[in-house]
Amino acid sequence: MKIASTIKVFILLALCAFCFTSCTTESYAEKRNKEKKAWADFKTANNLEISTDSAYCFNRETPWPENLYFQTHRGAFVRLIKDDTNQRHPSEGNTTIIRFLSYDLNWNLIGGNTGTSSREGEVSVYSPNGTDPCVGWNDVIPCLHHGSEAIMIIDSQLGPTDQQTNVITTIVHITDFSVTN
């Protein structure tokens, strides 16, 4: 009899724990709504000027104003800090290396790869419609030349897998961009 009541208590506690965790877990939709609000607040707080006019943006000298970002056709954002149009521009099939620091919208460092040896950084073969390293980065790569420095802002849906899973918009400071072949 004692075992039966112990089992009942255990089941009751397990159900309570399940209910508690299911009640406190945010749904994906809730996380996306939170992300969208954080992005809207970030744009307002930083007085961002977002433009889809490539001539307006790319005919400027670098560095661009701190609040000016070009929006790509799929929604990634880029601000050029250093860009020499006389340097090599990436073409489909080129290997690119991106050295970067990654931040959340509060400018807390959350990752990066800034190695200094010749192949350290995020190495990928550029493809305009590719997903390696992610859709957002592939949208920004055509905006850069060998040796560029830029800031890109990538919504979770355009970011790498961990960013999609965690539903987080990231600010990526590209400290060095290389086209190797």
PDB file of C-alpha atoms in Angstrom:
ATOM      1  CA  MET A   1       0.000   0.000   0.000  1.00  0.00           C
ATOM      2  CA  LYS A   2       2.862   2.324   0.860  1.00  0.00           C
ATOM      3  CA  ILE A   3       4.399   1.749  -2.612  1.00  0.00           C
ATOM      4  CA  ALA A   4       1.117   2.637  -4.349  1.00  0.00           C
ATOM      5  CA  SER A   5       0.842   5.975  -2.505  1.00  0.00           C
ATOM      6  CA  THR A   6       4.514   6.711  -3.220  1.00  0.00           C
ATOM      7  CA  ILE A   7       3.905   6.072  -6.927  1.00  0.00           C
ATOM      8  CA  LYS A   8       0.831   8.350  -6.864  1.00  0.00           C
ATOM      9  CA  VAL A   9       2.845  11.133  -5.217  1.00  0.00           C
ATOM     10  CA  PHE A  10       5.649  10.676  -7.780  1.00  0.00           C
ATOM     11  CA  ILE A  11       3.163  10.826 -10.699  1.00  0.00           C
ATOM     12  CA  LEU A  12       1.499  13.904  -9.215  1.00  0.00           C
ATOM     13  CA  LEU A  13       4.872  15.648  -8.824  1.00  0.00           C
ATOM     14  CA  ALA A  14       5.858  14.692 -12.378  1.00  0.00           C
ATOM     15  CA  LEU A  15       2.596  16.124 -13.739  1.00  0.00           C
ATOM     16  CA  CYS A  16       3.101  19.340 -11.767  1.00  0.00           C
ATOM     17  CA  ALA A  17       6.639  19.672 -13.089  1.00  0.00           C
ATOM     18  CA  PHE A  18       5.452  19.048 -16.658  1.00  0.00           C
ATOM     19  CA  CYS A  19       2.676  21.624 -16.337  1.00  0.00           C
ATOM     20  CA  PHE A  20       5.066  24.166 -14.839  1.00  0.00           C
ATOM     21  CA  THR A  21       7.677  23.791 -17.611  1.00  0.00           C
ATOM     22  CA  SER A  22       5.089  23.793 -20.392  1.00  0.00           C
ATOM     23  CA  CYS A  23       3.527  26.954 -18.961  1.00  0.00           C
ATOM     24  CA  THR A  24       6.829  28.839 -18.805  1.00  0.00           C
ATOM     25  CA  THR A  25       8.258  27.833 -22.196  1.00  0.00           C
ATOM     26  CA  GLU A  26       7.961  30.494 -24.878  1.00  0.00           C
ATOM     27  CA  SER A  27       6.567  29.381 -28.206  1.00  0.00           C
ATOM     28  CA  TYR A  28       8.501  30.085 -31.401  1.00  0.00           C
ATOM     29  CA  ALA A  29       5.895  32.713 -32.357  1.00  0.00           C
ATOM     30  CA  GLU A  30       6.365  34.451 -29.000  1.00  0.00           C
ATOM     31  CA  LYS A  31      10.152  34.434 -29.474  1.00  0.00           C
ATOM     32  CA  ARG A  32       9.770  35.893 -32.994  1.00  0.00           C
ATOM     33  CA  ASN A  33       7.466  38.634 -31.706  1.00  0.00           C
ATOM     34  CA  LYS A  34       9.975  39.451 -28.963  1.00  0.00           C
ATOM     35  CA  GLU A  35      12.787  39.537 -31.569  1.00  0.00           C
ATOM     36  CA  LYS A  36      10.786  41.862 -33.855  1.00  0.00           C
ATOM     37  CA  LYS A  37      10.074  44.232 -30.966  1.00  0.00           C
ATOM     38  CA  ALA A  38      13.759  44.245 -29.942  1.00  0.00           C
ATOM     39  CA  TRP A  39      14.745  45.057 -33.556  1.00  0.00           C
ATOM     40  CA  ALA A  40      12.161  47.872 -33.774  1.00  0.00           C
ATOM     41  CA  ASP A  41      13.419  49.293 -30.457  1.00  0.00           C
ATOM     42  CA  PHE A  42      17.048  49.030 -31.683  1.00  0.00           C
ATOM     43  CA  LYS A  43      16.221  50.888 -34.928  1.00  0.00           C
ATOM     44  CA  THR A  44      14.465  53.661 -33.010  1.00  0.00           C
ATOM     45  CA  ALA A  45      17.106  53.977 -30.279  1.00  0.00           C
ATOM     46  CA  ASN A  46      19.913  54.188 -32.859  1.00  0.00           C
ATOM     47  CA  ASN A  47      17.985  56.384 -35.312  1.00  0.00           C
ATOM     48  CA  LEU A  48      18.808  53.953 -38.145  1.00  0.00           C
ATOM     49  CA  GLU A  49      18.340  55.024 -41.732  1.00  0.00           C
ATOM     50  CA  ILE A  50      17.503  51.916 -43.758  1.00  0.00           C
ATOM     51  CA  SER A  51      17.730  52.159 -47.550  1.00  0.00           C
ATOM     52  CA  THR A  52      17.120  49.688 -50.365  1.00  0.00           C
ATOM     53  CA  ASP A  53      18.578  52.173 -52.877  1.00  0.00           C
ATOM     54  CA  SER A  54      21.964  50.713 -53.792  1.00  0.00           C
ATOM     55  CA  ALA A  55      23.029  53.837 -55.727  1.00  0.00           C
ATOM     56  CA  TYR A  56      22.280  56.019 -52.692  1.00  0.00           C
ATOM     57  CA  CYS A  57      24.335  53.785 -50.413  1.00  0.00           C
ATOM     58  CA  PHE A  58      27.191  52.450 -52.528  1.00  0.00           C
ATOM     59  CA  ASN A  59      28.102  55.757 -54.188  1.00  0.00           C
ATOM     60  CA  ARG A  60      29.107  57.095 -50.767  1.00  0.00           C
ATOM     61  CA  GLU A  61      32.646  57.157 -49.482  1.00  0.00           C
ATOM     62  CA  THR A  62      33.450  54.887 -46.582  1.00  0.00           C
ATOM     63  CA  PRO A  63      32.914  54.873 -43.746  1.00  0.00           C
ATOM     64  CA  TRP A  64      29.185  55.336 -44.166  1.00  0.00           C
ATOM     65  CA  PRO A  65      27.377  57.311 -41.452  1.00  0.00           C
ATOM     66  CA  GLU A  66      26.929  55.197 -38.321  1.00  0.00           C
ATOM     67  CA  ASN A  67      23.171  55.048 -38.724  1.00  0.00           C
ATOM     68  CA  LEU A  68      22.998  54.233 -42.501  1.00  0.00           C
ATOM     69  CA  TYR A  69      22.352  50.618 -43.505  1.00  0.00           C
ATOM     70  CA  PHE A  70      21.616  49.102 -46.903  1.00  0.00           C
ATOM     71  CA  GLN A  71      18.886  46.444 -46.829  1.00  0.00           C
ATOM     72  CA  THR A  72      19.415  43.455 -49.135  1.00  0.00           C
ATOM     73  CA  HIS A  73      16.562  41.899 -51.100  1.00  0.00           C
ATOM     74  CA  ARG A  74      15.960  39.247 -48.398  1.00  0.00           C
ATOM     75  CA  GLY A  75      16.289  41.591 -45.431  1.00  0.00           C
ATOM     76  CA  ALA A  76      19.904  41.490 -44.230  1.00  0.00           C
ATOM     77  CA  PHE A  77      21.440  44.897 -43.411  1.00  0.00           C
ATOM     78  CA  VAL A  78      24.968  46.155 -44.071  1.00  0.00           C
ATOM     79  CA  ARG A  79      26.938  49.323 -43.288  1.00  0.00           C
ATOM     80  CA  LEU A  80      30.339  49.721 -44.920  1.00  0.00           C
ATOM     81  CA  ILE A  81      33.193  50.933 -42.745  1.00  0.00           C
ATOM     82  CA  LYS A  82      36.054  50.256 -45.164  1.00  0.00           C
ATOM     83  CA  ASP A  83      35.643  49.223 -48.799  1.00  0.00           C
ATOM     84  CA  ASP A  84      38.100  49.674 -51.653  1.00  0.00           C
ATOM     85  CA  THR A  85      36.270  49.154 -54.940  1.00  0.00           C
ATOM     86  CA  ASN A  86      39.656  48.676 -56.658  1.00  0.00           C
ATOM     87  CA  GLN A  87      40.065  45.439 -54.714  1.00  0.00           C
ATOM     88  CA  ARG A  88      38.727  42.084 -55.799  1.00  0.00           C
ATOM     89  CA  HIS A  89      34.959  41.584 -55.691  1.00  0.00           C
ATOM     90  CA  PRO A  90      33.645  38.072 -54.885  1.00  0.00           C
ATOM     91  CA  SER A  91      32.166  35.989 -57.704  1.00  0.00           C
ATOM     92  CA  GLU A  92      30.224  32.769 -57.516  1.00  0.00           C
ATOM     93  CA  GLY A  93      32.568  29.930 -56.604  1.00  0.00           C
ATOM     94  CA  ASN A  94      35.176  32.132 -54.891  1.00  0.00           C
ATOM     95  CA  THR A  95      36.366  31.064 -51.466  1.00  0.00           C
ATOM     96  CA  THR A  96      35.775  33.838 -48.952  1.00  0.00           C
ATOM     97  CA  ILE A  97      37.083  34.237 -45.421  1.00  0.00           C
ATOM     98  CA  ILE A  98      35.190  36.451 -43.001  1.00  0.00           C
ATOM     99  CA  ARG A  99      36.831  37.390 -39.716  1.00  0.00           C
ATOM    100  CA  PHE A 100      34.168  38.721 -37.392  1.00  0.00           C
ATOM    101  CA  LEU A 101      32.809  39.486 -33.945  1.00  0.00           C
ATOM    102  CA  SER A 102      29.148  38.764 -33.257  1.00  0.00           C
ATOM    103  CA  TYR A 103      26.919  40.704 -30.845  1.00  0.00           C
ATOM    104  CA  ASP A 104      23.317  40.706 -29.683  1.00  0.00           C
ATOM    105  CA  LEU A 105      21.237  43.882 -30.032  1.00  0.00           C
ATOM    106  CA  ASN A 106      22.576  45.133 -26.694  1.00  0.00           C
ATOM    107  CA  TRP A 107      26.145  44.910 -28.057  1.00  0.00           C
ATOM    108  CA  ASN A 108      27.001  41.977 -25.798  1.00  0.00           C
ATOM    109  CA  LEU A 109      29.682  39.832 -27.441  1.00  0.00           C
ATOM    110  CA  ILE A 110      28.205  36.411 -28.262  1.00  0.00           C
ATOM    111  CA  GLY A 111      30.782  34.919 -30.639  1.00  0.00           C
ATOM    112  CA  GLY A 112      33.240  35.437 -33.422  1.00  0.00           C
ATOM    113  CA  ASN A 113      36.195  34.165 -35.365  1.00  0.00           C
ATOM    114  CA  THR A 114      39.033  36.658 -35.767  1.00  0.00           C
ATOM    115  CA  GLY A 115      41.991  34.310 -36.216  1.00  0.00           C
ATOM    116  CA  THR A 116      45.038  35.677 -37.972  1.00  0.00           C
ATOM    117  CA  SER A 117      46.402  32.698 -39.881  1.00  0.00           C
ATOM    118  CA  SER A 118      45.612  32.629 -43.593  1.00  0.00           C
ATOM    119  CA  ARG A 119      42.514  30.424 -43.388  1.00  0.00           C
ATOM    120  CA  GLU A 120      41.117  31.323 -39.973  1.00  0.00           C
ATOM    121  CA  GLY A 121      37.721  32.975 -39.981  1.00  0.00           C
ATOM    122  CA  GLU A 122      34.431  31.808 -41.461  1.00  0.00           C
ATOM    123  CA  VAL A 123      35.534  30.062 -44.680  1.00  0.00           C
ATOM    124  CA  SER A 124      32.923  29.368 -47.342  1.00  0.00           C
ATOM    125  CA  VAL A 125      32.483  29.123 -51.081  1.00  0.00           C
ATOM    126  CA  TYR A 126      30.330  32.042 -52.199  1.00  0.00           C
ATOM    127  CA  SER A 127      27.060  31.255 -53.948  1.00  0.00           C
ATOM    128  CA  PRO A 128      24.479  34.050 -54.417  1.00  0.00           C
ATOM    129  CA  ASN A 129      21.601  31.753 -53.458  1.00  0.00           C
ATOM    130  CA  GLY A 130      23.634  29.642 -51.045  1.00  0.00           C
ATOM    131  CA  THR A 131      23.087  28.980 -47.389  1.00  0.00           C
ATOM    132  CA  ASP A 132      26.740  28.493 -46.333  1.00  0.00           C
ATOM    133  CA  PRO A 133      27.506  30.021 -43.880  1.00  0.00           C
ATOM    134  CA  CYS A 134      23.915  31.372 -43.940  1.00  0.00           C
ATOM    135  CA  VAL A 135      21.453  33.194 -46.185  1.00  0.00           C
ATOM    136  CA  GLY A 136      22.021  36.617 -44.594  1.00  0.00           C
ATOM    137  CA  TRP A 137      25.796  36.472 -44.988  1.00  0.00           C
ATOM    138  CA  ASN A 138      25.444  35.414 -48.638  1.00  0.00           C
ATOM    139  CA  ASP A 139      23.219  38.445 -49.221  1.00  0.00           C
ATOM    140  CA  VAL A 140      25.862  40.783 -47.775  1.00  0.00           C
ATOM    141  CA  ILE A 141      28.951  39.253 -49.474  1.00  0.00           C
ATOM    142  CA  PRO A 142      28.229  40.907 -52.888  1.00  0.00           C
ATOM    143  CA  CYS A 143      28.389  44.286 -51.141  1.00  0.00           C
ATOM    144  CA  LEU A 144      32.039  43.721 -50.127  1.00  0.00           C
ATOM    145  CA  HIS A 145      35.480  43.745 -51.729  1.00  0.00           C
ATOM    146  CA  HIS A 146      38.680  42.046 -50.591  1.00  0.00           C
ATOM    147  CA  GLY A 147      39.843  43.840 -47.423  1.00  0.00           C
ATOM    148  CA  SER A 148      36.418  45.269 -46.543  1.00  0.00           C
ATOM    149  CA  GLU A 149      35.249  46.011 -43.039  1.00  0.00           C
ATOM    150  CA  ALA A 150      31.517  46.250 -42.374  1.00  0.00           C
ATOM    151  CA  ILE A 151      28.698  45.850 -39.895  1.00  0.00           C
ATOM    152  CA  MET A 152      25.850  43.549 -40.828  1.00  0.00           C
ATOM    153  CA  ILE A 153      22.643  42.918 -38.963  1.00  0.00           C
ATOM    154  CA  ILE A 154      21.044  39.547 -39.519  1.00  0.00           C
ATOM    155  CA  ASP A 155      17.540  38.533 -38.446  1.00  0.00           C
ATOM    156  CA  SER A 156      17.327  35.041 -36.938  1.00  0.00           C
ATOM    157  CA  GLN A 157      15.551  33.611 -39.991  1.00  0.00           C
ATOM    158  CA  LEU A 158      18.489  34.604 -42.220  1.00  0.00           C
ATOM    159  CA  GLY A 159      21.182  33.595 -39.752  1.00  0.00           C
ATOM    160  CA  PRO A 160      23.107  30.432 -38.994  1.00  0.00           C
ATOM    161  CA  THR A 161      21.374  27.474 -37.344  1.00  0.00           C
ATOM    162  CA  ASP A 162      22.171  28.473 -33.739  1.00  0.00           C
ATOM    163  CA  GLN A 163      20.778  31.948 -34.372  1.00  0.00           C
ATOM    164  CA  GLN A 164      17.604  30.469 -35.901  1.00  0.00           C
ATOM    165  CA  THR A 165      17.185  28.065 -32.961  1.00  0.00           C
ATOM    166  CA  ASN A 166      17.712  30.787 -30.352  1.00  0.00           C
ATOM    167  CA  VAL A 167      15.622  33.329 -32.339  1.00  0.00           C
ATOM    168  CA  ILE A 168      18.131  36.137 -32.028  1.00  0.00           C
ATOM    169  CA  THR A 169      18.997  39.026 -34.321  1.00  0.00           C
ATOM    170  CA  THR A 170      22.756  39.482 -34.418  1.00  0.00           C
ATOM    171  CA  ILE A 171      25.058  42.351 -35.202  1.00  0.00           C
ATOM    172  CA  VAL A 172      28.152  41.071 -36.950  1.00  0.00           C
ATOM    173  CA  HIS A 173      31.263  43.252 -37.165  1.00  0.00           C
ATOM    174  CA  ILE A 174      33.230  41.977 -40.148  1.00  0.00           C
ATOM    175  CA  THR A 175      36.755  42.935 -39.184  1.00  0.00           C
ATOM    176  CA  ASP A 176      38.305  41.563 -42.391  1.00  0.00           C
ATOM    177  CA  PHE A 177      36.895  40.088 -45.588  1.00  0.00           C
ATOM    178  CA  SER A 178      39.079  38.084 -47.981  1.00  0.00           C
ATOM    179  CA  VAL A 179      38.531  36.634 -51.437  1.00  0.00           C
ATOM    180  CA  THR A 180      41.127  33.887 -51.854  1.00  0.00           C
ATOM    181  CA  ASN A 181      40.685  32.422 -55.354  1.00  0.00           C
TER     182      ASN A 181
END
